[in-house]
Amino acid sequence: MNNERTHLRPLRLPQDTQAVADLIEICFADTMDPDGWEYLRRMRAWGALPNGSPGPSMSGFVWEEDGRIVGNLEIILPKTTSRYPLIVNVAVHPNYRRRGIARRLTEKAIHYLKSWNYPAVWLQVRADNLAALRLYERLGFQERARRTTWVTNPSTISQTNFSFSSIRPRRAHEWPLHSTWLNHIYPEQVAWNLPLDFERFRPRFLNALRNLLGELPLWHFTAFEQQEYLGFCTWEATSHYADWLWIAPNPQKTPQALCVLLPSMRQKFGRRRPLSINFPAGEFDETFLDCGFYPQQTLIWMELPL
């Protein structure tokens, strides 16, 4: 390969926006969800604006060859000390693969982040992308979690009334138990990179007021069986393709909790919009399928200490 310095350079915004968006579409069109397509639409719209217009906070590196961008890597830098930099959108044009471009881009990003004294860098890779997984393992990334995103299709929801006799709104005194079970399913090593704000779950007056006045409310529910807690579930409205469900089952009764909470949330909130839930991969997959959810993707979360 020719000298790396003639091909690898920092991402330039907004000049590179359109070319990077085109490359991402070429590489990931077969696996992108509706939110991914919306991300590309917004990227292209921003790239068409005059220079200096406000846009997304992006940094990274590209690989240029034959007069065009054929490789890309972006970095999302943390806004708080409780989060880590995240490598995203590692893409190499199909005609230029198997030449080490993705490796060089990733090594450059690692070197860059080391120079800023970040303690670690994270990335997510599809579980079925074995070539990328092997690359990251060779670079020293270690698997920390596997998470599956499950979604619903509103058109498949039965119109049969569902019994809510074992579901009611969560009460304030149940928050400590709710919090404990939330942390079990969404531990710190994955919660930091999810759109999950535990502070909004607390039974506070300001949170209740925000629910009543806000455009994107969230509501909490408790499931129980013969006076025993089965678990909790939060429905959160979003501006994305799907609304989110945050489930916190009793670790000793997870199947029973899922069988009560998932159908009830579909009946109550899933008739008009899809619902999306993030859950540890390989755990109770048959239960999710039986409750009308299907797997959208499974991601391996990987960390490299710097």
Short mmCIF file of C-alpha atoms in Angstrom, two decimals:
data_model
loop_
_atom_site.label_atom_id
_atom_site.label_comp_id
_atom_site.label_asym_id
_atom_site.label_seq_id
_atom_site.Cartn_x
_atom_site.Cartn_y
_atom_site.Cartn_z
CA MET A 1 0.00 0.00 0.00
CA ASN A 2 1.22 3.53 -0.73
CA ASN A 3 2.35 5.84 2.04
CA GLU A 4 -0.46 6.17 4.60
CA ARG A 5 0.07 9.93 4.89
CA THR A 6 -1.09 10.41 1.31
CA HIS A 7 -4.42 8.68 2.00
CA LEU A 8 -5.41 9.06 5.67
CA ARG A 9 -6.50 12.44 6.98
CA PRO A 10 -8.90 13.96 9.54
CA LEU A 11 -12.57 14.23 8.71
CA ARG A 12 -13.43 17.71 7.42
CA LEU A 13 -16.87 19.14 8.06
CA PRO A 14 -19.01 20.02 6.30
CA GLN A 15 -16.91 19.40 3.16
CA ASP A 16 -16.84 15.59 3.61
CA THR A 17 -20.43 15.18 4.76
CA GLN A 18 -22.02 14.16 1.46
CA ALA A 19 -19.23 11.74 0.50
CA VAL A 20 -19.25 10.10 3.93
CA ALA A 21 -23.05 9.75 3.86
CA ASP A 22 -22.83 8.09 0.43
CA LEU A 23 -20.14 5.69 1.67
CA ILE A 24 -22.17 4.74 4.77
CA GLU A 25 -25.19 4.02 2.58
CA ILE A 26 -23.15 1.82 0.23
CA CYS A 27 -21.69 -0.16 3.13
CA PHE A 28 -24.69 -0.47 5.46
CA ALA A 29 -27.85 -0.16 3.35
CA ASP A 30 -28.72 -3.82 3.91
CA THR A 31 -28.59 -3.54 7.71
CA MET A 32 -29.71 0.03 8.49
CA ASP A 33 -32.87 0.55 10.49
CA PRO A 34 -35.23 3.52 9.97
CA ASP A 35 -33.27 5.61 12.47
CA GLY A 36 -30.13 4.97 10.44
CA TRP A 37 -31.79 6.22 7.29
CA GLU A 38 -33.03 9.30 9.14
CA TYR A 39 -29.47 9.92 10.37
CA LEU A 40 -28.23 9.89 6.77
CA ARG A 41 -31.02 12.22 5.67
CA ARG A 42 -30.11 14.74 8.34
CA MET A 43 -26.41 14.41 7.58
CA ARG A 44 -27.00 15.20 3.91
CA ALA A 45 -29.33 18.09 4.76
CA TRP A 46 -26.71 19.60 7.04
CA GLY A 47 -23.95 19.08 4.48
CA ALA A 48 -25.97 21.09 1.96
CA LEU A 49 -26.10 24.14 4.24
CA PRO A 50 -23.61 27.01 3.89
CA ASN A 51 -20.30 26.66 5.71
CA GLY A 52 -20.51 27.72 9.32
CA SER A 53 -24.07 26.50 9.84
CA PRO A 54 -24.56 24.55 13.09
CA GLY A 55 -24.49 20.81 12.65
CA PRO A 56 -23.78 17.53 14.40
CA SER A 57 -20.77 17.18 16.65
CA MET A 58 -18.56 14.78 14.69
CA SER A 59 -14.87 14.02 14.40
CA GLY A 60 -12.89 11.20 12.88
CA PHE A 61 -10.75 10.16 9.94
CA VAL A 62 -11.21 9.26 6.29
CA TRP A 63 -9.19 7.34 3.72
CA GLU A 64 -8.91 8.92 0.27
CA GLU A 65 -7.86 7.05 -2.84
CA ASP A 66 -8.44 7.56 -6.54
CA GLY A 67 -9.80 11.02 -5.82
CA ARG A 68 -12.60 9.99 -3.48
CA ILE A 69 -13.32 8.95 0.09
CA VAL A 70 -13.32 5.15 0.30
CA GLY A 71 -12.91 4.70 4.05
CA ASN A 72 -14.45 6.41 7.06
CA LEU A 73 -14.34 6.30 10.86
CA GLU A 74 -16.15 8.69 13.16
CA ILE A 75 -15.64 9.38 16.84
CA ILE A 76 -18.30 10.52 19.28
CA LEU A 77 -16.49 12.30 22.10
CA PRO A 78 -18.01 12.20 25.59
CA LYS A 79 -19.76 15.23 27.02
CA THR A 80 -19.31 14.13 30.63
CA THR A 81 -16.61 12.32 32.61
CA SER A 82 -18.99 9.39 33.19
CA ARG A 83 -18.89 8.46 29.51
CA TYR A 84 -16.23 7.27 27.04
CA PRO A 85 -15.37 8.07 23.42
CA LEU A 86 -17.19 5.82 20.97
CA ILE A 87 -15.95 4.73 17.54
CA VAL A 88 -18.81 4.53 15.01
CA ASN A 89 -19.46 4.18 11.27
CA VAL A 90 -16.27 2.32 10.36
CA ALA A 91 -16.89 1.85 6.65
CA VAL A 92 -14.73 0.82 3.69
CA HIS A 93 -16.02 0.78 0.12
CA PRO A 94 -16.47 -2.83 -1.10
CA ASN A 95 -13.94 -2.31 -3.93
CA TYR A 96 -11.22 -1.35 -1.43
CA ARG A 97 -11.67 -3.96 1.27
CA ARG A 98 -9.14 -6.55 2.49
CA ARG A 99 -6.33 -4.02 2.17
CA GLY A 100 -6.02 -2.97 5.81
CA ILE A 101 -7.84 0.37 5.49
CA ALA A 102 -10.24 -0.27 8.38
CA ARG A 103 -7.32 -1.32 10.57
CA ARG A 104 -5.34 1.83 9.77
CA LEU A 105 -8.33 4.06 10.43
CA THR A 106 -8.97 2.35 13.77
CA GLU A 107 -5.30 2.52 14.81
CA LYS A 108 -5.27 6.22 13.97
CA ALA A 109 -8.35 6.80 16.10
CA ILE A 110 -6.79 4.89 19.03
CA HIS A 111 -3.60 6.94 18.79
CA TYR A 112 -5.61 10.16 18.65
CA LEU A 113 -7.68 9.26 21.73
CA LYS A 114 -4.58 8.19 23.66
CA SER A 115 -3.09 11.63 23.06
CA TRP A 116 -6.11 13.13 24.85
CA ASN A 117 -5.63 10.81 27.86
CA TYR A 118 -8.98 9.09 27.65
CA PRO A 119 -8.98 5.98 29.87
CA ALA A 120 -10.70 3.77 27.28
CA VAL A 121 -12.51 3.72 23.96
CA TRP A 122 -15.62 1.72 23.08
CA LEU A 123 -17.26 0.51 19.90
CA GLN A 124 -20.19 -1.68 18.87
CA VAL A 125 -20.07 -4.31 16.14
CA ARG A 126 -22.83 -6.48 14.74
CA ALA A 127 -22.55 -10.03 16.01
CA ASP A 128 -22.74 -11.36 12.43
CA ASN A 129 -19.86 -9.14 11.21
CA LEU A 130 -17.14 -11.69 11.91
CA ALA A 131 -14.41 -9.94 9.91
CA ALA A 132 -14.81 -6.71 11.87
CA LEU A 133 -15.01 -8.63 15.14
CA ARG A 134 -11.71 -10.39 14.44
CA LEU A 135 -10.07 -7.07 13.52
CA TYR A 136 -11.09 -5.41 16.77
CA GLU A 137 -10.00 -8.41 18.81
CA ARG A 138 -6.55 -8.28 17.17
CA LEU A 139 -6.32 -4.59 18.08
CA GLY A 140 -6.96 -5.44 21.73
CA PHE A 141 -10.67 -4.68 22.12
CA GLN A 142 -12.40 -6.89 24.66
CA GLU A 143 -16.04 -7.93 24.60
CA ARG A 144 -17.99 -6.41 27.49
CA ALA A 145 -21.60 -7.21 26.57
CA ARG A 146 -23.93 -8.55 23.89
CA ARG A 147 -27.24 -6.77 23.54
CA THR A 148 -30.20 -7.47 21.26
CA THR A 149 -32.63 -4.78 20.16
CA TRP A 150 -36.16 -6.18 19.94
CA VAL A 151 -38.93 -4.31 18.11
CA THR A 152 -42.63 -4.69 17.40
CA ASN A 153 -44.74 -4.24 14.31
CA PRO A 154 -47.94 -2.31 15.15
CA SER A 155 -49.87 -3.95 12.31
CA THR A 156 -49.53 -7.38 13.94
CA ILE A 157 -51.07 -6.45 17.28
CA SER A 158 -54.28 -8.33 18.00
CA GLN A 159 -57.34 -6.27 18.75
CA THR A 160 -58.28 -8.67 21.55
CA ASN A 161 -58.51 -6.87 24.87
CA PHE A 162 -55.70 -7.70 27.25
CA SER A 163 -56.31 -8.09 30.95
CA PHE A 164 -54.42 -5.49 32.97
CA SER A 165 -55.40 -7.01 36.32
CA SER A 166 -51.74 -7.63 37.19
CA ILE A 167 -50.48 -4.25 35.93
CA ARG A 168 -50.82 -0.87 37.60
CA PRO A 169 -48.90 2.45 37.67
CA ARG A 170 -45.72 2.33 39.71
CA ARG A 171 -45.90 3.87 43.18
CA ALA A 172 -43.29 6.17 44.66
CA HIS A 173 -42.20 3.79 47.42
CA GLU A 174 -41.37 1.15 44.78
CA TRP A 175 -38.55 3.18 43.23
CA PRO A 176 -35.69 1.59 45.29
CA LEU A 177 -36.70 -1.89 44.09
CA HIS A 178 -37.30 -0.61 40.57
CA SER A 179 -33.83 0.99 40.58
CA THR A 180 -32.16 -2.22 41.77
CA TRP A 181 -33.70 -4.32 39.01
CA LEU A 182 -32.99 -1.65 36.39
CA ASN A 183 -29.31 -1.76 37.28
CA HIS A 184 -29.38 -5.53 36.92
CA ILE A 185 -30.55 -5.40 33.29
CA TYR A 186 -28.81 -2.12 32.40
CA PRO A 187 -25.51 -2.18 34.33
CA GLU A 188 -23.18 0.79 34.27
CA GLN A 189 -20.98 -0.68 31.52
CA VAL A 190 -23.85 -0.49 29.02
CA ALA A 191 -26.21 2.11 30.52
CA TRP A 192 -23.81 5.00 29.80
CA ASN A 193 -24.21 4.47 26.07
CA LEU A 194 -27.99 4.05 26.01
CA PRO A 195 -30.58 6.85 25.93
CA LEU A 196 -31.41 5.91 29.50
CA ASP A 197 -31.70 8.66 32.11
CA PHE A 198 -32.22 7.10 35.53
CA GLU A 199 -32.84 10.54 37.05
CA ARG A 200 -36.04 10.87 35.02
CA PHE A 201 -37.29 7.62 36.56
CA ARG A 202 -37.25 8.95 40.10
CA PRO A 203 -40.63 9.79 41.72
CA ARG A 204 -40.06 13.53 41.94
CA PHE A 205 -42.48 16.39 41.52
CA LEU A 206 -40.43 17.93 38.71
CA ASN A 207 -40.42 14.64 36.82
CA ALA A 208 -44.20 14.36 37.18
CA LEU A 209 -44.60 17.94 35.96
CA ARG A 210 -42.28 17.26 33.05
CA ASN A 211 -44.44 14.28 32.10
CA LEU A 212 -47.59 16.36 32.08
CA LEU A 213 -46.12 19.28 30.14
CA GLY A 214 -43.49 17.62 27.97
CA GLU A 215 -43.89 16.39 24.43
CA LEU A 216 -42.00 13.15 25.12
CA PRO A 217 -43.41 11.69 28.37
CA LEU A 218 -42.54 8.46 30.09
CA TRP A 219 -44.78 6.31 32.27
CA HIS A 220 -43.87 3.59 34.75
CA PHE A 221 -45.79 0.39 35.47
CA THR A 222 -45.60 -2.38 38.05
CA ALA A 223 -46.39 -6.03 37.39
CA PHE A 224 -47.27 -8.34 40.25
CA GLU A 225 -48.67 -11.79 40.87
CA GLN A 226 -50.44 -12.71 44.11
CA GLN A 227 -48.90 -9.73 45.89
CA GLU A 228 -45.39 -10.62 44.67
CA TYR A 229 -43.52 -8.19 42.45
CA LEU A 230 -42.81 -9.53 38.98
CA GLY A 231 -41.08 -6.43 37.66
CA PHE A 232 -41.38 -2.91 36.31
CA CYS A 233 -41.57 -1.40 32.85
CA THR A 234 -41.21 2.17 31.61
CA TRP A 235 -42.66 3.37 28.32
CA GLU A 236 -40.82 6.40 26.92
CA ALA A 237 -42.09 8.36 23.94
CA THR A 238 -39.40 9.37 21.44
CA SER A 239 -38.95 11.35 18.24
CA HIS A 240 -37.27 8.29 16.68
CA TYR A 241 -38.71 5.42 14.67
CA ALA A 242 -39.86 3.54 17.78
CA ASP A 243 -40.81 4.39 21.35
CA TRP A 244 -38.62 2.80 24.01
CA LEU A 245 -39.44 0.26 26.67
CA TRP A 246 -37.14 -0.06 29.70
CA ILE A 247 -37.91 -3.30 31.46
CA ALA A 248 -36.72 -4.26 34.95
CA PRO A 249 -37.89 -7.81 35.75
CA ASN A 250 -37.54 -9.63 39.03
CA PRO A 251 -34.30 -11.63 38.41
CA GLN A 252 -35.98 -14.70 39.94
CA LYS A 253 -39.10 -14.41 37.78
CA THR A 254 -37.93 -12.92 34.51
CA PRO A 255 -40.01 -15.14 32.17
CA GLN A 256 -43.21 -14.47 34.12
CA ALA A 257 -42.48 -10.73 34.17
CA LEU A 258 -41.85 -10.59 30.42
CA CYS A 259 -45.03 -12.56 29.68
CA VAL A 260 -47.09 -10.02 31.62
CA LEU A 261 -45.30 -6.76 30.83
CA LEU A 262 -44.51 -7.15 27.12
CA PRO A 263 -48.05 -7.98 25.89
CA SER A 264 -49.56 -5.28 28.09
CA MET A 265 -47.16 -2.61 26.77
CA ARG A 266 -47.92 -3.68 23.19
CA GLN A 267 -51.65 -3.39 23.78
CA LYS A 268 -51.39 -0.06 25.59
CA PHE A 269 -48.73 1.76 23.54
CA GLY A 270 -47.83 -0.31 20.50
CA ARG A 271 -50.87 0.00 18.25
CA ARG A 272 -49.71 3.13 16.42
CA ARG A 273 -45.93 3.10 16.74
CA PRO A 274 -43.28 0.38 17.02
CA LEU A 275 -41.81 -0.35 20.42
CA SER A 276 -38.12 -1.05 20.96
CA ILE A 277 -36.40 -2.75 23.88
CA ASN A 278 -32.71 -3.42 24.55
CA PHE A 279 -31.99 -6.67 26.40
CA PRO A 280 -29.03 -9.01 27.04
CA ALA A 281 -28.54 -11.18 23.95
CA GLY A 282 -29.55 -14.81 24.13
CA GLU A 283 -31.65 -14.44 27.26
CA PHE A 284 -35.32 -15.44 26.94
CA ASP A 285 -35.35 -15.05 23.16
CA GLU A 286 -38.32 -17.43 22.80
CA THR A 287 -40.31 -15.38 25.29
CA PHE A 288 -39.74 -12.19 23.28
CA LEU A 289 -40.80 -13.95 20.10
CA ASP A 290 -43.91 -15.37 21.76
CA CYS A 291 -44.82 -11.86 22.96
CA GLY A 292 -44.72 -10.44 19.43
CA PHE A 293 -41.22 -8.92 19.35
CA TYR A 294 -38.63 -9.68 16.68
CA PRO A 295 -34.85 -9.17 16.82
CA GLN A 296 -33.69 -6.11 14.92
CA GLN A 297 -29.97 -6.56 15.60
CA THR A 298 -27.51 -7.96 18.12
CA LEU A 299 -24.47 -5.82 18.91
CA ILE A 300 -21.27 -6.77 20.67
CA TRP A 301 -20.06 -3.96 22.93
CA MET A 302 -16.25 -3.84 23.04
CA GLU A 303 -13.79 -1.80 25.09
CA LEU A 304 -10.11 -1.01 24.65
CA PRO A 305 -8.33 0.37 27.75
CA LEU A 306 -5.94 3.13 26.65
#
